[in-house]
Coordinates of C-alpha atoms and ligand atoms in Angstrom, one line a residue:
M1 CA 0.0 -0.2 -0.2
R2 CA 1.1 3.6 -0.6
K3 CA 3.5 5.7 1.8
N4 CA 2.3 8.6 4.2
I5 CA 5.1 11.3 3.8
V6 CA 5.2 14.2 5.2
A7 CA 7.4 17.1 2.8
G8 CA 9.4 19.8 4.9
N9 CA 10.5 22.5 1.8
W10 CA 12.0 25.3 3.3
K11 CA 12.4 27.8 0.3
M12 CA 14.9 30.4 0.2
N13 CA 15.2 30.1 4.1
A14 CA 17.7 28.7 6.9
D15 CA 21.5 29.5 6.6
A16 CA 23.9 27.0 7.9
Q17 CA 23.2 27.8 11.0
A18 CA 19.4 27.8 11.5
A19 CA 19.2 24.9 9.0
S20 CA 21.5 22.4 11.7
T21 CA 19.3 24.0 14.8
L22 CA 15.7 23.1 12.6
I23 CA 17.9 19.2 12.3
K24 CA 18.6 19.4 15.7
N25 CA 15.3 20.3 16.5
L26 CA 14.0 17.6 14.7
K27 CA 15.9 14.8 15.9
D28 CA 15.2 15.1 19.0
A29 CA 11.8 15.5 18.6
D30 CA 9.3 12.4 19.3
F31 CA 7.9 11.6 16.2
A32 CA 6.1 8.1 14.5
E33 CA 8.0 6.4 11.9
K34 CA 5.6 4.7 10.5
T35 CA 5.2 8.0 8.2
E36 CA 8.5 8.8 6.0
V37 CA 9.8 12.1 6.8
I38 CA 11.6 14.1 3.5
I39 CA 13.0 17.8 4.1
A40 CA 14.5 20.2 1.4
P41 CA 16.9 22.9 2.7
S42 CA 18.2 25.1 -0.4
Y43 CA 21.3 23.9 -2.3
T44 CA 23.6 25.3 0.3
N45 CA 22.6 23.7 2.9
L46 CA 21.9 20.3 1.4
S47 CA 25.7 18.5 2.3
L48 CA 25.5 19.9 5.6
V49 CA 21.8 18.4 6.2
N50 CA 23.2 14.5 4.6
E51 CA 25.4 15.0 7.6
L52 CA 23.4 15.6 10.3
L53 CA 20.7 13.3 9.1
S54 CA 22.7 10.6 8.8
G55 CA 21.2 7.6 11.2
T56 CA 17.9 8.8 11.1
S57 CA 15.4 7.8 8.8
I58 CA 14.8 11.1 7.3
H59 CA 14.9 12.0 3.3
L60 CA 16.4 14.5 1.9
S61 CA 15.4 16.1 -1.4
S62 CA 16.3 19.4 -3.4
Q63 CA 13.9 22.0 -4.2
N64 CA 14.7 22.2 -8.1
M65 CA 17.3 20.6 -10.5
H66 CA 18.7 21.6 -13.9
Q67 CA 17.3 18.9 -17.0
A68 CA 20.7 18.3 -18.0
D69 CA 23.2 16.0 -16.9
K70 CA 26.3 19.1 -16.9
G71 CA 27.8 21.8 -18.7
A72 CA 28.0 25.2 -19.3
F73 CA 24.8 26.1 -16.7
T74 CA 26.1 28.7 -14.8
G75 CA 24.1 28.8 -11.4
E76 CA 22.8 25.5 -11.9
V77 CA 22.8 22.2 -10.1
S78 CA 22.6 18.9 -11.9
A79 CA 20.9 15.5 -11.0
E80 CA 24.7 13.3 -10.4
M81 CA 25.9 17.0 -8.0
L82 CA 22.5 16.0 -6.2
K83 CA 23.0 12.3 -5.5
S84 CA 26.3 12.4 -4.3
V85 CA 25.0 14.4 -1.4
G86 CA 22.9 12.6 -0.5
V87 CA 20.0 13.5 -2.2
S88 CA 16.7 11.1 -3.2
Y89 CA 13.8 13.4 -3.9
V90 CA 13.5 16.5 -5.6
I91 CA 10.7 19.0 -6.0
L92 CA 9.5 19.6 -9.5
G93 CA 6.4 22.2 -10.7
H94 CA 6.3 23.8 -7.6
S95 CA 3.8 26.5 -8.3
E96 CA 6.4 29.3 -7.9
R97 CA 9.1 27.9 -10.2
R98 CA 6.1 28.1 -13.0
A99 CA 4.8 31.1 -12.0
I100 CA 8.4 33.0 -10.7
F101 CA 10.6 31.4 -13.0
N102 CA 8.2 30.7 -16.0
E103 CA 8.8 26.9 -15.9
N104 CA 6.7 25.8 -18.3
A105 CA 5.4 22.1 -19.0
Q106 CA 8.1 21.2 -21.5
L107 CA 10.6 22.1 -19.2
L108 CA 9.1 20.0 -16.0
K109 CA 9.0 17.0 -18.5
A110 CA 12.8 17.3 -19.2
K111 CA 13.3 17.6 -15.7
V112 CA 11.2 14.7 -14.8
D113 CA 13.0 12.2 -17.1
Q114 CA 16.2 13.6 -16.2
A115 CA 15.2 12.7 -12.5
L116 CA 14.0 9.4 -13.0
E117 CA 17.2 8.7 -15.0
N118 CA 19.3 9.5 -11.9
E119 CA 17.0 7.6 -9.9
L120 CA 15.8 10.8 -7.5
K121 CA 12.3 10.3 -7.0
P122 CA 10.6 13.6 -8.2
I123 CA 7.9 15.1 -5.9
F124 CA 5.7 17.0 -8.6
C125 CA 3.2 19.8 -8.0
V126 CA 0.3 20.5 -9.5
G127 CA -2.6 22.8 -8.7
E128 CA -4.4 26.1 -9.7
E129 CA -4.7 29.6 -9.1
L130 CA -7.6 31.5 -7.6
K131 CA -9.3 32.4 -11.2
G132 CA -9.3 28.9 -12.4
R133 CA -10.8 27.2 -9.2
Q134 CA -13.6 30.5 -9.5
E135 CA -14.4 29.5 -13.0
G136 CA -14.4 25.4 -12.1
K137 CA -11.7 25.0 -14.1
H138 CA -9.6 23.6 -11.6
F139 CA -9.7 19.4 -12.5
E140 CA -8.8 20.3 -16.2
I141 CA -6.0 22.3 -15.4
V142 CA -4.7 19.7 -12.7
E143 CA -5.4 17.0 -15.4
T144 CA -3.7 18.6 -18.1
Q145 CA -0.5 20.2 -15.9
L146 CA -0.2 15.9 -15.3
S147 CA -0.6 14.7 -18.5
E148 CA 1.6 17.3 -20.3
S149 CA 4.4 16.3 -17.8
L150 CA 4.0 13.4 -16.9
F151 CA 1.8 10.9 -19.3
H152 CA 4.6 10.2 -21.6
L153 CA 6.2 8.0 -18.3
S154 CA 6.3 4.1 -18.3
A155 CA 4.0 2.6 -15.6
D156 CA 7.8 1.4 -14.1
A157 CA 8.7 5.1 -14.1
I158 CA 5.6 6.8 -13.4
R159 CA 5.9 4.8 -10.1
N160 CA 8.3 6.8 -8.9
I161 CA 6.7 9.4 -8.4
V162 CA 5.3 11.3 -5.8
I163 CA 2.3 14.1 -6.3
A164 CA 1.2 16.9 -4.9
Y165 CA -2.0 18.5 -4.6
E166 CA -1.2 22.2 -4.2
P167 CA -3.9 25.0 -5.0
V168 CA -1.6 28.4 -5.4
W169 CA -4.6 30.8 -3.8
A170 CA -3.9 28.2 -0.6
I171 CA -0.2 28.5 -0.3
G172 CA 1.3 30.8 2.4
T173 CA -1.7 32.9 2.3
G174 CA -3.4 31.3 5.3
E175 CA -5.9 29.9 3.4
T176 CA -6.3 25.7 3.4
A177 CA -8.7 24.3 1.0
S178 CA -11.1 22.7 2.9
P179 CA -10.2 18.8 3.3
E180 CA -13.2 17.9 1.5
Q181 CA -11.6 20.4 -1.5
A182 CA -8.3 18.3 -0.6
Q183 CA -9.8 15.0 -0.6
D184 CA -12.3 15.7 -4.4
M185 CA -9.0 17.0 -6.2
H186 CA -7.1 14.0 -4.8
A187 CA -9.4 10.9 -5.8
H188 CA -10.1 13.1 -9.2
I189 CA -6.3 13.3 -9.5
R190 CA -6.0 9.1 -8.6
Q191 CA -8.9 8.4 -11.5
F192 CA -7.5 10.0 -13.7
I193 CA -4.1 8.0 -13.3
A194 CA -6.1 4.8 -13.1
D195 CA -7.8 5.8 -16.2
K196 CA -4.6 6.2 -18.2
Y197 CA -2.1 3.5 -16.3
S198 CA -4.2 0.5 -13.6
T199 CA -6.3 0.5 -10.2
E200 CA -3.3 -1.1 -9.1
L201 CA -1.0 2.2 -10.0
A202 CA -2.9 4.9 -8.7
D203 CA -3.5 3.2 -5.5
G204 CA 0.0 2.7 -5.2
I205 CA 0.9 6.9 -5.1
S206 CA 1.2 9.1 -3.0
I207 CA -0.2 12.1 -3.6
L208 CA 0.0 14.8 -1.1
Y209 CA -1.7 17.9 0.0
G210 CA 0.0 21.4 0.4
G211 CA -1.1 24.8 1.1
S212 CA -0.9 26.4 4.3
V213 CA -0.8 22.9 6.1
K214 CA -0.6 23.6 9.9
P215 CA -0.5 21.6 13.5
G216 CA -4.6 22.6 13.7
N217 CA -5.8 21.7 10.2
A218 CA -3.4 18.6 9.2
K219 CA -5.2 16.0 11.4
D220 CA -8.5 16.5 9.0
I221 CA -6.4 17.0 6.3
F222 CA -4.5 13.6 6.7
A223 CA -8.0 11.5 7.9
K224 CA -9.2 11.6 4.2
A225 CA -9.0 8.9 1.9
D226 CA -7.1 9.8 -0.7
V227 CA -4.8 12.4 0.9
D228 CA -1.4 10.6 1.6
G229 CA 0.2 13.4 3.5
G230 CA 1.5 17.0 2.5
L231 CA 4.0 19.1 1.3
I232 CA 4.9 22.1 4.0
G233 CA 6.2 25.1 3.5
G234 CA 5.9 28.3 6.1
A235 CA 4.9 25.1 9.3
A236 CA 8.6 23.3 8.0
L237 CA 10.6 26.2 9.6
K238 CA 9.6 25.1 13.5
A239 CA 10.5 21.2 14.3
E240 CA 7.8 21.4 16.7
D241 CA 5.5 22.1 14.2
L242 CA 6.9 19.8 11.7
T243 CA 6.5 17.1 14.0
A244 CA 2.5 18.1 15.3
I245 CA 2.0 17.3 11.2
I246 CA 4.0 14.4 11.1
N247 CA 2.0 12.8 14.4
S248 CA -1.4 14.0 12.6
F249 CA -1.8 10.6 10.8
E250 CA -4.8 8.4 12.5
Ligands
PGA1 P1 2.8 26.2 3.1 O1 3.8 26.4 1.4 O2 2.5 25.7 3.8 O3 3.8 27.7 3.5 O4 1.5 27.5 2.6 C1 3.4 25.0 1.2 C2 4.1 25.1 -0.8 O5 4.5 25.5 -1.0 O6 4.6 24.0 -0.7

């Protein structure tokens, strides 16, 4: 059966000192082993966090990656470099990358392929903006995001993807999708994958919810049948809050 996952996306927060403190506090915390925990620090802190996490069950993710093997791409980081510092997941398609850095479906498709070829597991983000939700086009928008960047994959390849549904209007806004809205979209995503691949495959894929998840709302969201955990931004910057979220599964 699919895994419950809580992934903390630190975004462009926490310098080396803050990263060490956060990891130390997380290691001291008491959380359920049955949930897979993933931390995504900035590139500069990956190596440090990898060392601090050694001997724990916490996995390391990067927040982005370049799609080429190597070469003249000043300022970029390759899959191989990430693997060499213990990274096993990579967040791709985050709405901030799509909106601020103009990452489109074609580019994301190339990044997904590059990640999988290098045995990095993509945490692939999808989600509609407020306008799309108000116009009732949210299912259609998410279907397009999934099919354009993931549906070229074989069944064996897509099994390695974690999907994160993050309605853009709920990210960093304090506004959360209701547990019912999350469940409706997650069930829709799972059915969409089942129609393209198989029910057996779709049932094995973890679909995370992201967007203002906090200790106070995580339990109700995670209780929904098709919600397999969360991608956490702001609340992942406090070990205490992240721990409470990790412990929010029934
Ligand atoms: P948030 O961010 O929890 O701060 O809303 C979630 C995300 O962007 O992954």
